[in-house]
Coordinates of C-alpha atoms in Angstrom, one line a residue:
Chain A
M1448 CA 0.2 0.0 -0.1
E1449 CA 2.7 2.4 1.1
T1450 CA 4.9 1.7 -1.9
T1451 CA 2.0 2.2 -4.6
R1452 CA 1.3 5.5 -3.0
K1453 CA 4.8 6.5 -3.3
K1454 CA 5.2 5.5 -6.7
F1455 CA 2.1 7.4 -7.6
N1456 CA 3.5 10.3 -6.0
L1457 CA 6.8 10.1 -7.7
R1458 CA 4.9 9.8 -11.3
R1459 CA 3.1 13.0 -10.2
F1460 CA 6.1 14.6 -9.2
A1461 CA 7.8 13.8 -12.6
I1462 CA 4.8 15.1 -14.7
A1463 CA 4.8 18.3 -12.8
T1464 CA 8.8 18.5 -13.2
L1465 CA 8.0 18.2 -16.9
V1466 CA 5.5 21.0 -17.0
L1467 CA 7.6 23.2 -14.9
Y1468 CA 10.7 22.4 -17.3
I1469 CA 8.5 23.2 -20.4
V1470 CA 7.6 26.3 -18.7
F1471 CA 11.2 27.5 -18.1
L1472 CA 12.4 26.3 -21.6
I1473 CA 9.8 28.3 -23.5
G1474 CA 9.6 30.7 -20.9
P1475 CA 12.7 32.9 -21.7
I1476 CA 11.7 33.0 -25.4
V1477 CA 8.4 34.8 -24.7
G1478 CA 9.8 37.0 -21.9
L1479 CA 10.1 34.8 -18.7
D1480 CA 13.4 36.4 -17.7
V1481 CA 13.7 35.8 -14.1
P1482 CA 16.7 38.3 -13.5
A1483 CA 15.0 41.0 -15.5
V1484 CA 11.5 40.7 -13.5
Y1485 CA 13.7 41.0 -10.4
A1486 CA 15.6 44.2 -11.4
S1487 CA 12.1 45.5 -12.8
I1488 CA 10.6 44.7 -9.3
K1489 CA 13.5 46.2 -7.3
S1490 CA 13.6 49.5 -9.3
N1491 CA 10.0 50.2 -9.3
P1492 CA 8.4 48.6 -6.4
L1493 CA 5.2 50.6 -6.6
Q1494 CA 4.5 48.9 -9.9
L1495 CA 4.1 45.9 -8.1
V1496 CA 1.2 47.3 -5.9
Q1497 CA -0.2 48.6 -9.3
F1498 CA -0.3 45.1 -10.6
L1499 CA -1.8 44.0 -7.3
I1500 CA -4.7 46.5 -7.9
I1501 CA -5.1 45.2 -11.4
G1502 CA -5.0 41.7 -10.5
I1503 CA -7.4 42.1 -7.6
S1504 CA -9.8 44.0 -10.0
N1505 CA -9.7 41.4 -12.8
G1506 CA -9.6 38.5 -10.2
A1507 CA -13.3 40.0 -8.8
I1508 CA -14.4 39.7 -12.2
I1509 CA -13.1 35.9 -12.8
A1510 CA -14.4 34.9 -9.4
I1511 CA -17.9 36.1 -10.3
I1512 CA -17.9 34.1 -13.4
A1513 CA -16.3 31.2 -11.5
L1514 CA -19.2 31.2 -9.1
G1515 CA -21.4 30.4 -12.1
Y1516 CA -19.2 27.1 -12.9
T1517 CA -18.7 26.0 -9.5
M1518 CA -22.4 26.4 -8.5
V1519 CA -23.5 24.4 -11.4
Y1520 CA -21.0 21.8 -11.0
G1521 CA -21.8 21.4 -7.4
I1522 CA -25.2 20.4 -8.0
I1523 CA -25.4 18.4 -11.1
E1524 CA -21.6 17.7 -11.8
L1525 CA -21.5 19.3 -15.1
I1526 CA -19.0 21.8 -16.3
N1527 CA -21.1 24.3 -18.1
F1528 CA -18.9 25.1 -21.0
A1529 CA -21.2 27.8 -22.3
H1530 CA -20.8 29.7 -19.1
G1531 CA -18.0 31.9 -20.4
D1532 CA -20.1 32.7 -23.5
V1533 CA -23.2 33.6 -21.3
Y1534 CA -20.8 36.1 -19.8
M1535 CA -19.8 37.4 -23.5
I1536 CA -23.7 37.9 -23.9
G1537 CA -23.7 40.0 -20.7
V1538 CA -21.2 42.4 -22.1
F1539 CA -23.1 42.6 -25.3
T1540 CA -26.3 43.2 -23.3
S1541 CA -25.2 45.9 -21.4
L1542 CA -23.4 47.6 -24.2
T1543 CA -26.7 47.4 -26.2
V1544 CA -28.7 48.9 -23.5
L1545 CA -26.2 51.7 -22.8
S1546 CA -26.6 52.4 -26.7
L1547 CA -30.3 52.1 -27.0
T1548 CA -31.0 54.5 -23.8
G1549 CA -28.7 57.1 -25.5
T1550 CA -26.3 56.6 -22.5
L1551 CA -23.2 56.3 -24.6
E1552 CA -23.6 59.7 -26.0
S1553 CA -24.7 61.5 -22.7
K1554 CA -22.9 63.9 -20.6
D1555 CA -25.7 64.2 -18.0
P1556 CA -24.2 62.5 -14.9
A1557 CA -27.8 61.4 -13.6
K1558 CA -28.6 60.1 -16.9
I1559 CA -25.3 57.9 -17.0
V1560 CA -25.9 56.5 -13.5
F1561 CA -29.3 55.5 -14.6
G1562 CA -28.0 54.0 -17.7
L1563 CA -25.5 52.1 -15.8
I1564 CA -28.0 50.6 -13.3
L1565 CA -30.4 49.9 -15.8
A1566 CA -28.0 48.0 -18.0
L1567 CA -26.9 46.1 -14.9
I1568 CA -30.5 44.9 -14.2
V1569 CA -31.2 43.9 -17.9
A1570 CA -27.7 42.0 -18.1
I1571 CA -28.6 40.1 -14.9
V1572 CA -32.2 39.2 -15.9
F1573 CA -31.3 38.4 -19.6
C1574 CA -28.2 36.3 -18.7
A1575 CA -30.1 34.7 -15.9
V1576 CA -33.0 33.4 -18.4
L1577 CA -30.6 32.5 -21.0
N1578 CA -28.4 30.3 -18.7
A1579 CA -31.9 28.6 -17.4
T1580 CA -32.8 28.4 -21.0
I1581 CA -29.6 26.5 -22.0
E1582 CA -30.2 24.0 -18.9
R1583 CA -33.7 23.3 -19.9
L1584 CA -32.9 22.7 -23.5
A1585 CA -29.5 21.0 -23.6
Y1586 CA -28.7 19.7 -20.1
R1587 CA -32.0 18.6 -18.5
R1588 CA -33.0 15.5 -20.8
L1589 CA -29.3 14.4 -20.4
R1590 CA -29.2 14.5 -16.7
N1591 CA -29.2 10.7 -16.4
A1592 CA -27.1 9.9 -19.4
P1593 CA -23.4 9.0 -19.3
R1594 CA -21.2 12.1 -18.3
L1595 CA -19.8 12.5 -21.8
A1596 CA -23.0 13.6 -23.3
P1597 CA -23.9 16.6 -21.4
L1598 CA -20.4 17.6 -21.6
I1599 CA -20.6 17.5 -25.5
S1600 CA -23.9 19.2 -25.4
A1601 CA -22.4 22.1 -23.4
I1602 CA -19.6 22.3 -25.8
G1603 CA -22.2 22.7 -28.7
M1604 CA -24.1 25.2 -26.6
S1605 CA -20.9 27.3 -26.2
F1606 CA -20.6 27.6 -30.1
I1607 CA -24.0 28.2 -30.6
I1608 CA -23.8 31.3 -28.2
E1609 CA -20.6 32.5 -29.6
N1610 CA -22.1 32.7 -33.0
I1611 CA -24.9 34.5 -31.5
G1612 CA -22.5 37.0 -30.3
L1613 CA -21.0 37.1 -33.7
M1614 CA -24.2 38.0 -35.1
W1615 CA -25.2 40.3 -32.4
A1616 CA -22.0 42.3 -32.6
A1617 CA -22.4 42.8 -36.4
Q1618 CA -25.8 44.4 -35.7
A1619 CA -24.7 48.4 -35.7
W1620 CA -28.0 49.5 -34.4
L1621 CA -27.3 47.3 -31.3
V1622 CA -23.8 47.5 -30.9
P1623 CA -22.1 50.9 -31.9
S1624 CA -19.4 50.2 -34.3
F1625 CA -17.1 52.9 -33.6
G1626 CA -15.6 52.7 -37.2
T1627 CA -15.0 48.7 -37.1
T1628 CA -17.1 46.7 -39.5
G1629 CA -18.4 43.2 -39.3
G1630 CA -19.2 41.2 -36.3
A1631 CA -15.7 39.6 -35.8
S1632 CA -13.9 42.6 -34.8
Q1633 CA -13.4 43.9 -31.3
K1634 CA -16.0 46.7 -30.6
S1635 CA -15.2 49.4 -28.1
F1636 CA -17.1 49.5 -24.8
P1637 CA -17.0 53.0 -23.7
D1638 CA -15.3 54.1 -20.5
M1639 CA -18.7 55.4 -19.1
L1640 CA -17.4 55.5 -15.4
G1641 CA -14.5 57.6 -16.7
I1642 CA -16.9 59.8 -18.7
L1643 CA -19.3 59.9 -15.3
F1644 CA -16.5 61.3 -13.4
T1645 CA -14.9 63.8 -15.9
S1646 CA -18.4 65.1 -16.3
L1647 CA -18.8 65.8 -12.7
G1648 CA -15.3 67.4 -12.5
W1649 CA -13.7 64.8 -10.4
D1650 CA -10.2 63.1 -11.2
V1651 CA -10.7 59.4 -12.4
N1652 CA -7.6 58.2 -10.3
L1653 CA -8.7 58.6 -6.8
L1654 CA -5.2 58.7 -5.7
A1655 CA -4.3 61.7 -7.9
S1656 CA -4.4 64.2 -5.2
T1657 CA -2.2 62.1 -2.7
G1658 CA 0.8 62.5 -5.1
I1659 CA 1.3 58.6 -4.7
A1660 CA 2.4 57.4 -8.4
L1661 CA -0.3 54.8 -8.4
R1662 CA -3.7 54.8 -10.3
L1663 CA -6.5 53.3 -8.2
T1664 CA -9.5 54.5 -10.5
I1665 CA -13.0 54.4 -10.0
K1666 CA -13.2 51.4 -12.2
D1667 CA -11.2 49.5 -9.9
V1668 CA -13.5 50.6 -6.9
M1669 CA -16.6 49.7 -8.9
V1670 CA -15.6 46.2 -9.7
I1671 CA -14.2 45.3 -6.5
V1672 CA -17.2 47.0 -4.5
L1673 CA -19.6 45.4 -6.8
A1674 CA -18.1 41.7 -6.7
V1675 CA -17.7 42.0 -2.9
V1676 CA -21.5 42.8 -2.5
L1677 CA -22.7 40.1 -5.1
M1678 CA -20.4 37.5 -3.1
V1679 CA -21.7 38.5 0.2
G1680 CA -25.2 38.3 -1.0
L1681 CA -24.6 35.1 -2.8
Y1682 CA -23.0 33.7 0.5
L1683 CA -26.0 34.7 2.8
F1684 CA -28.6 33.5 0.2
V1685 CA -26.8 29.9 0.2
Q1686 CA -26.3 29.7 4.1
R1687 CA -29.4 31.4 5.3
T1688 CA -32.3 31.1 3.0
R1689 CA -34.8 28.2 2.3
L1690 CA -33.9 27.7 -1.2
G1691 CA -30.3 28.2 -0.5
K1692 CA -30.2 25.5 1.7
A1693 CA -32.5 23.2 -0.7
M1694 CA -29.4 23.9 -3.1
R1695 CA -26.8 22.8 -0.7
A1696 CA -29.1 19.7 0.2
T1697 CA -29.7 18.9 -3.5
A1698 CA -25.8 19.1 -4.0
Q1699 CA -24.9 16.8 -1.2
N1700 CA -27.6 14.2 -2.0
R1701 CA -29.9 14.5 -4.4
D1702 CA -32.4 11.4 -3.7
A1703 CA -32.4 12.5 0.0
A1704 CA -33.3 16.0 -1.2
K1705 CA -36.3 14.4 -3.5
M1706 CA -37.3 12.3 -0.4
L1707 CA -37.6 15.6 1.8
G1708 CA -40.0 17.3 -0.8
I1709 CA -37.5 19.5 -2.5
D1710 CA -38.4 20.0 -6.1
I1711 CA -35.0 19.3 -7.8
D1712 CA -36.1 20.8 -11.2
W1713 CA -36.8 23.9 -9.5
V1714 CA -33.6 23.9 -7.6
I1715 CA -31.3 23.3 -10.5
T1716 CA -33.4 26.1 -12.7
A1717 CA -32.6 28.3 -9.9
T1718 CA -28.9 27.4 -9.8
F1719 CA -28.7 28.5 -13.4
L1720 CA -30.6 31.5 -13.0
I1721 CA -28.3 32.7 -10.2
G1722 CA -25.1 31.6 -12.0
G1723 CA -26.3 33.3 -15.2
G1724 CA -27.1 36.3 -13.2
L1725 CA -23.8 36.6 -11.9
A1726 CA -22.2 36.4 -15.6
G1727 CA -24.5 39.1 -16.8
A1728 CA -23.3 41.2 -14.0
A1729 CA -19.7 40.3 -14.7
G1730 CA -20.4 41.0 -18.1
L1731 CA -21.2 44.9 -17.5
M1732 CA -18.3 44.9 -15.1
A1733 CA -15.8 43.7 -17.4
G1734 CA -17.2 45.8 -20.3
L1735 CA -16.5 49.0 -18.2
Y1736 CA -13.1 47.7 -16.8
N1737 CA -11.5 46.6 -19.7
N1738 CA -13.7 48.7 -22.4
T1739 CA -13.9 46.1 -25.2
A1740 CA -16.6 43.7 -26.4
W1741 CA -15.8 40.9 -28.6
W1742 CA -17.6 37.7 -29.4
F1743 CA -14.7 35.3 -28.3
M1744 CA -14.1 37.0 -25.2
G1745 CA -15.8 34.4 -23.3
F1746 CA -13.3 31.8 -24.2
R1747 CA -10.5 33.4 -22.3
A1748 CA -12.6 34.4 -19.5
G1749 CA -14.1 30.9 -19.1
L1750 CA -10.9 29.4 -19.3
Q1751 CA -9.5 31.4 -16.5
S1752 CA -12.7 31.2 -14.6
F1753 CA -12.8 27.3 -14.9
T1754 CA -9.3 27.2 -13.4
A1755 CA -10.3 29.7 -10.8
A1756 CA -13.1 27.2 -9.8
V1757 CA -10.7 24.3 -9.8
L1758 CA -8.1 26.0 -7.8
G1759 CA -10.6 26.9 -5.1
G1760 CA -12.2 23.4 -5.2
I1761 CA -14.8 22.9 -7.9
G1762 CA -18.4 22.9 -6.0
N1763 CA -17.0 25.1 -3.1
I1764 CA -18.3 28.6 -3.5
A1765 CA -16.0 30.1 -1.1
G1766 CA -13.4 28.3 -3.1
G1767 CA -14.6 29.9 -6.4
M1768 CA -14.0 33.4 -5.1
L1769 CA -10.5 32.5 -3.6
G1770 CA -9.6 31.0 -6.9
G1771 CA -10.9 33.9 -9.0
F1772 CA -8.5 36.5 -6.9
L1773 CA -5.4 34.1 -7.0
I1774 CA -5.8 33.6 -11.0
G1775 CA -6.6 37.5 -11.5
L1776 CA -3.4 38.0 -9.6
L1777 CA -1.5 35.6 -11.6
A1778 CA -2.7 36.9 -14.9
S1779 CA -2.0 40.4 -13.8
F1780 CA 1.7 39.8 -13.0
S1781 CA 2.2 37.5 -15.9
D1782 CA 0.8 40.5 -18.2
G1783 CA 2.7 42.9 -16.3
Y1784 CA 6.1 41.2 -15.8
L1785 CA 6.3 38.5 -18.5
N1786 CA 4.1 38.8 -21.6
A1787 CA 0.6 38.9 -22.0
R1788 CA 0.7 36.3 -24.5
W1789 CA 2.2 33.9 -22.1
T1790 CA -0.8 34.4 -19.6
N1791 CA -3.1 31.8 -21.0
A1792 CA -0.4 29.2 -21.0
L1793 CA 0.5 30.1 -17.5
V1794 CA -3.3 29.7 -16.3
F1795 CA -3.4 26.4 -18.3
A1796 CA -0.2 25.2 -16.4
T1797 CA -1.7 26.1 -13.1
L1798 CA -4.8 23.9 -14.0
V1799 CA -2.4 21.0 -14.8
L1800 CA -0.6 21.4 -11.5
I1801 CA -3.6 21.6 -9.4
L1802 CA -5.2 18.7 -11.1
L1803 CA -2.1 16.6 -10.2
F1804 CA -1.3 17.6 -6.7
R1805 CA -4.6 18.7 -5.2
P1806 CA -7.4 17.7 -7.6
T1807 CA -10.1 18.9 -4.8
G1808 CA -8.6 22.3 -4.9
L1809 CA -7.5 24.6 -2.2
L1810 CA -10.9 24.8 0.0
G1811 CA -12.1 21.6 -1.6
E1812 CA -11.6 19.3 1.5
Q1813 CA -14.1 16.5 1.5
T1814 CA -16.2 15.7 4.8
G1815 CA -16.2 11.9 4.3
Q1816 CA -19.3 10.2 5.0
K1817 CA -18.5 7.7 7.6
A1818 CA -20.4 4.2 7.1
Chain B
M909 CA -53.9 3.8 4.7
L910 CA -51.5 2.8 2.0
E911 CA -52.1 0.4 -0.5
L912 CA -49.8 -1.3 -3.2
K913 CA -51.5 -3.2 -6.1
D914 CA -49.5 -5.5 -8.5
V915 CA -46.5 -3.0 -8.6
H916 CA -43.8 -3.9 -11.2
T917 CA -40.7 -1.7 -11.0
Y918 CA -37.6 -1.9 -13.1
Y919 CA -34.1 -0.5 -12.9
G920 CA -33.3 -0.3 -16.6
N921 CA -33.9 -3.8 -18.0
I922 CA -33.8 -5.4 -14.3
H923 CA -37.2 -6.4 -13.1
A924 CA -36.9 -5.4 -9.5
L925 CA -40.5 -5.8 -8.3
K926 CA -42.8 -8.3 -10.0
G927 CA -46.1 -7.6 -8.9
I928 CA -45.9 -6.4 -5.1
S929 CA -49.4 -6.0 -3.5
L930 CA -49.3 -5.1 0.4
T931 CA -51.6 -2.9 2.5
V932 CA -50.5 -0.9 5.5
G933 CA -53.5 0.0 8.0
D934 CA -53.9 3.3 10.0
G935 CA -51.7 2.9 13.2
E936 CA -50.2 -0.5 12.3
I937 CA -46.6 -1.4 12.3
V938 CA -45.8 -3.5 9.1
T939 CA -42.4 -5.2 8.2
L940 CA -41.0 -6.1 5.0
I941 CA -38.3 -9.1 5.6
G942 CA -36.3 -10.9 3.0
S943 CA -32.8 -11.4 2.0
N944 CA -30.5 -9.0 -0.1
G945 CA -32.0 -8.0 -3.5
A946 CA -35.4 -9.1 -2.5
G947 CA -36.8 -5.7 -3.5
K948 CA -37.5 -4.3 -0.1
S949 CA -35.8 -0.9 -0.5
T950 CA -37.1 -0.6 -4.2
T951 CA -40.7 -0.9 -2.7
L952 CA -40.0 1.9 -0.1
R953 CA -38.3 4.0 -3.0
T954 CA -41.4 3.2 -5.1
I955 CA -43.7 4.4 -2.5
Q956 CA -41.7 7.8 -2.2
G957 CA -41.8 8.2 -5.7
L958 CA -37.8 7.9 -6.1
N959 CA -38.6 5.1 -8.7
K960 CA -41.7 5.1 -10.9
P961 CA -43.4 1.8 -11.2
K962 CA -44.0 0.4 -14.8
S963 CA -47.7 -0.7 -13.9
G964 CA -49.6 -1.3 -10.9
S965 CA -50.8 1.5 -8.2
V966 CA -49.6 3.0 -4.9
V967 CA -52.5 4.9 -3.2
F968 CA -52.2 6.6 0.0
N969 CA -55.4 7.8 1.7
G970 CA -57.2 8.0 -1.5
T971 CA -54.2 9.6 -3.4
E972 CA -52.5 7.7 -6.2
L973 CA -48.8 8.5 -5.5
H974 CA -47.4 6.8 -8.5
K975 CA -48.9 9.7 -10.5
L976 CA -47.0 12.3 -8.6
P977 CA -43.5 13.7 -8.8
A978 CA -41.4 12.4 -5.7
H979 CA -41.3 16.0 -4.0
E980 CA -45.2 16.1 -4.1
I981 CA -45.4 12.9 -2.2
S982 CA -43.5 14.0 0.9
A983 CA -45.8 16.8 1.1
L984 CA -48.9 14.4 1.7
G985 CA -47.0 12.8 4.9
V986 CA -44.9 10.1 3.7
A987 CA -41.4 10.1 5.3
Q988 CA -38.4 8.2 4.8
S989 CA -35.3 7.0 6.8
P990 CA -33.7 5.5 3.7
E991 CA -31.3 2.7 3.0
G992 CA -27.7 4.2 3.7
R993 CA -29.1 7.1 5.9
M994 CA -28.4 9.7 3.2
I995 CA -28.0 12.4 5.6
F996 CA -26.4 15.6 4.2
P997 CA -22.7 15.3 5.3
R998 CA -21.7 18.8 4.9
M999 CA -24.6 20.3 6.8
T1000 CA -25.0 20.4 10.2
V1001 CA -27.1 18.3 12.7
M1002 CA -29.5 21.4 13.0
E1003 CA -29.5 22.0 9.2
N1004 CA -30.2 18.3 8.4
L1005 CA -33.1 18.5 10.8
E1006 CA -34.4 21.7 9.1
M1007 CA -34.2 20.2 6.0
G1008 CA -36.7 17.4 7.4
A1009 CA -39.2 20.1 7.8
Y1010 CA -38.7 21.5 4.3
V1011 CA -42.3 20.7 3.3
R1012 CA -44.3 21.9 6.2
K1013 CA -46.4 24.9 6.0
D1014 CA -47.2 24.9 9.9
L1015 CA -43.9 26.3 10.9
T1016 CA -45.4 27.2 14.4
S1017 CA -45.0 23.8 16.0
L1018 CA -41.6 23.4 14.7
K1019 CA -39.8 24.2 18.0
D1020 CA -42.1 21.6 19.8
D1021 CA -41.1 18.9 17.0
L1022 CA -37.5 19.6 17.5
D1023 CA -37.8 19.3 21.0
H1024 CA -39.6 15.9 20.6
V1025 CA -36.8 14.9 18.4
F1026 CA -34.3 15.8 20.9
T1027 CA -36.0 13.8 23.7
L1028 CA -36.2 10.5 21.8
F1029 CA -32.5 11.1 20.5
P1030 CA -30.5 13.2 23.3
R1031 CA -27.4 12.5 21.6
L1032 CA -28.3 14.7 18.5
K1033 CA -28.9 17.7 20.7
E1034 CA -25.2 17.3 21.9
R1035 CA -24.1 17.4 18.3
I1036 CA -26.3 20.0 17.1
G1037 CA -23.6 22.2 15.6
Q1038 CA -21.6 19.5 14.0
K1039 CA -21.5 18.4 10.4
G1040 CA -23.4 15.3 9.6
G1041 CA -20.6 13.6 8.0
T1042 CA -18.4 13.6 11.1
L1043 CA -21.2 11.6 13.1
S1044 CA -20.7 7.9 13.9
G1045 CA -22.9 5.2 12.3
G1046 CA -25.4 5.3 14.9
E1047 CA -25.8 8.9 15.2
Q1048 CA -26.2 9.3 11.5
Q1049 CA -29.0 6.5 11.9
M1050 CA -30.7 8.7 14.7
L1051 CA -30.3 11.9 12.4
A1052 CA -32.0 10.1 9.5
M1053 CA -35.1 9.2 11.6
G1054 CA -35.0 12.4 13.3
R1055 CA -35.1 14.2 10.0
A1056 CA -37.9 12.0 8.9
L1057 CA -39.8 12.5 12.1
M1058 CA -39.4 16.8 11.4
A1059 CA -42.0 16.3 8.6
K1060 CA -44.5 15.2 11.0
P1061 CA -45.3 12.2 8.7
K1062 CA -48.5 10.2 8.8
I1063 CA -46.6 7.2 7.7
L1064 CA -42.9 6.6 8.3
L1065 CA -40.9 4.4 6.0
L1066 CA -37.7 3.0 7.7
D1067 CA -35.2 1.2 5.9
E1068 CA -32.9 -1.0 7.7
P1069 CA -32.7 1.2 11.0
S1070 CA -30.6 -1.5 12.5
M1071 CA -27.9 -1.8 9.8
G1072 CA -24.3 -1.9 11.1
L1073 CA -25.2 -0.8 14.6
A1074 CA -24.1 -2.2 18.1
P1075 CA -26.7 -4.7 19.5
L1076 CA -27.6 -1.9 22.4
L1077 CA -28.2 0.9 19.8
V1078 CA -30.3 -1.8 17.7
E1079 CA -32.5 -2.1 20.9
L1080 CA -32.8 1.5 21.5
I1081 CA -33.8 2.1 18.0
F1082 CA -36.5 -0.5 18.1
E1083 CA -38.1 1.0 21.4
I1084 CA -38.1 4.3 19.8
I1085 CA -39.8 2.8 16.8
K1086 CA -42.4 1.3 19.2
K1087 CA -42.8 4.5 21.0
L1088 CA -43.4 6.4 17.7
N1089 CA -46.1 3.9 16.9
E1090 CA -47.8 4.3 20.3
E1091 CA -47.8 8.2 19.6
G1092 CA -49.7 7.5 16.6
T1093 CA -47.5 7.2 13.4
T1094 CA -48.1 4.4 11.1
I1095 CA -44.6 2.5 10.3
L1096 CA -43.6 0.5 7.2
L1097 CA -40.4 -1.1 8.5
V1098 CA -37.7 -2.9 6.2
E1099 CA -35.3 -5.1 8.1
Q1100 CA -32.8 -7.8 7.7
N1101 CA -33.0 -8.4 11.4
A1102 CA -36.2 -10.5 10.9
L1103 CA -36.4 -11.4 14.5
M1104 CA -36.3 -7.9 16.0
A1105 CA -38.6 -6.7 13.2
L1106 CA -41.3 -9.3 13.8
S1107 CA -41.3 -8.9 17.5
I1108 CA -42.4 -5.5 17.4
A1109 CA -44.7 -5.6 14.1
D1110 CA -48.4 -6.1 13.8
R1111 CA -48.0 -7.9 10.5
G1112 CA -45.5 -8.6 8.1
Y1113 CA -44.5 -9.6 4.5
V1114 CA -42.0 -11.8 3.2
L1115 CA -40.3 -10.8 -0.1
Q1116 CA -38.3 -13.1 -2.3
T1117 CA -36.8 -11.8 -5.5
G1118 CA -39.3 -9.1 -6.0
E1119 CA -42.3 -11.1 -5.2
V1120 CA -44.5 -11.4 -2.0
V1121 CA -44.2 -15.1 -0.8
L1122 CA -45.8 -14.9 2.5
A1123 CA -48.0 -12.5 4.3
D1124 CA -49.5 -12.8 7.8
Q1125 CA -49.8 -11.6 11.4
A1126 CA -46.1 -11.4 12.9
D1127 CA -46.5 -13.8 15.7
K1128 CA -47.8 -16.5 13.0
L1129 CA -44.8 -15.5 10.7
M1130 CA -42.5 -16.2 13.6
K1131 CA -43.8 -19.6 14.2
N1132 CA -43.8 -20.2 10.3
D1133 CA -41.4 -23.0 9.3
M1134 CA -40.2 -21.3 6.1
V1135 CA -39.6 -18.0 8.0
Q1136 CA -37.8 -19.9 11.0
K1137 CA -35.5 -21.7 8.7
T1138 CA -34.5 -18.7 6.2
Y1139 CA -34.7 -15.7 8.4
L1140 CA -34.6 -16.5 12.0
G1141 CA -31.8 -19.3 11.4
V1142 CA -33.7 -22.2 13.6
E1143 CA -32.8 -25.6 12.5

């Protein structure tokens, strides 16, 4: 017993070494130059704090998306591959709402605030309904099928939604083109918070008056505050409310939940509604933060959020939040000190390493059920 | 109160129940005995709606249960302490009990029912904040029964409440079953421990490979040759 265990660990160690070897072999070519990174940190330590701020803001968005993956996995053990694309639809929904209400051209602070709140609500509702519809159409009938079937169905849904995004982006009356043509190009998502602050005569950089050479913008604050509000709200919902408890019960033992009178179909629909709503909110947040809208953006966000969910422990809500922030920081430091092209590979390498060494994730410890 | 008529249930291609008919009267303790794979648990799962019968009927107080989804059946007053206990391992004892009362509309007497469960199982009160998965086997059995009682059931389905428990604990559990019955709960008890089950039951059914092979008063079953040989170990 002891020897087989050791052997197994040795094999995992070998694979991990291989992964790290590849990272460091290809690393320098794409900019992973350790002495240079060290020198750069030493010469400008404030920059580290700057990347920290960016990492936390991006991490907040990733965490909100990761919650959708982790909640759905927790309850039906399915990786909803279409989730990242639901988030992309959230970006386009909010951009369309801002465009149709005339908020994009407005300089009136009250109107901008109203438009943003409306966009948030519409994006949440639209993505919630979209996500629940996906479950109804593509997953429900496959609930008792072999695991591979709903997985393939999820990948199919992902392609379908990406194509909807492509068509949506091509409609100039819905998505202002700002000179770009066709649906495949990246669309600009105007910096409404910056416009709002400028129109009020305030500096976008909240640290401008302090003289510190750092940028902590209203965008960072908005993203972090909104994410924290959503997370606390979700946590209280799942811990305290009747439906939240029914969701946890269903996740832990579906048959027992049925036996106690919990309507499983409704609980699963509610889970998809909440996950989709969070993705919609993340869509608006990301649009305002990164100022782009692109039909393929759900892929990278999905990859990062999925990794975050696995890192924290898939199925574990607190884990999804933690994983989101960690992946955000990793991506930010990689973008800043290495090379933005290298970031996705690093995120993937993280995924491989977690799956090798701690498949249950950081917080995913299982409370074993005794006989 | 509860009547099964010619119930056939399948797991995929496996014909698990081959025409089970049985009745449980108001206030009775009825036991199903039989060896592994005889269909005892499947019968309870079929009553609860977790498995749907292919043909036959399950009628409870005039309602046809086989036509209802599982979650509506428990609201009618059918509760179960299932095989393998099926408690929620990552929820506290208190939360597990709260889930038992999920279908209840009258939440006013909830406190009293909680006290009732704690009088029956004082151990659960000591463990109130502990996660279900960290309890011992006996405590998990108590929790599964307590959770079922929180629904204030008219009929309580008990699946192997003695499985894997120490003899002293088994006796305690059976005393509690008797007590619950005296308080007015009808009980359908599935057991491998035929001696214990027949000693507290009013009537019993013997199941073999998905069929009822014997049905009689419990005391008569105890004296039956076949039952004595197969289930009571009397040579």
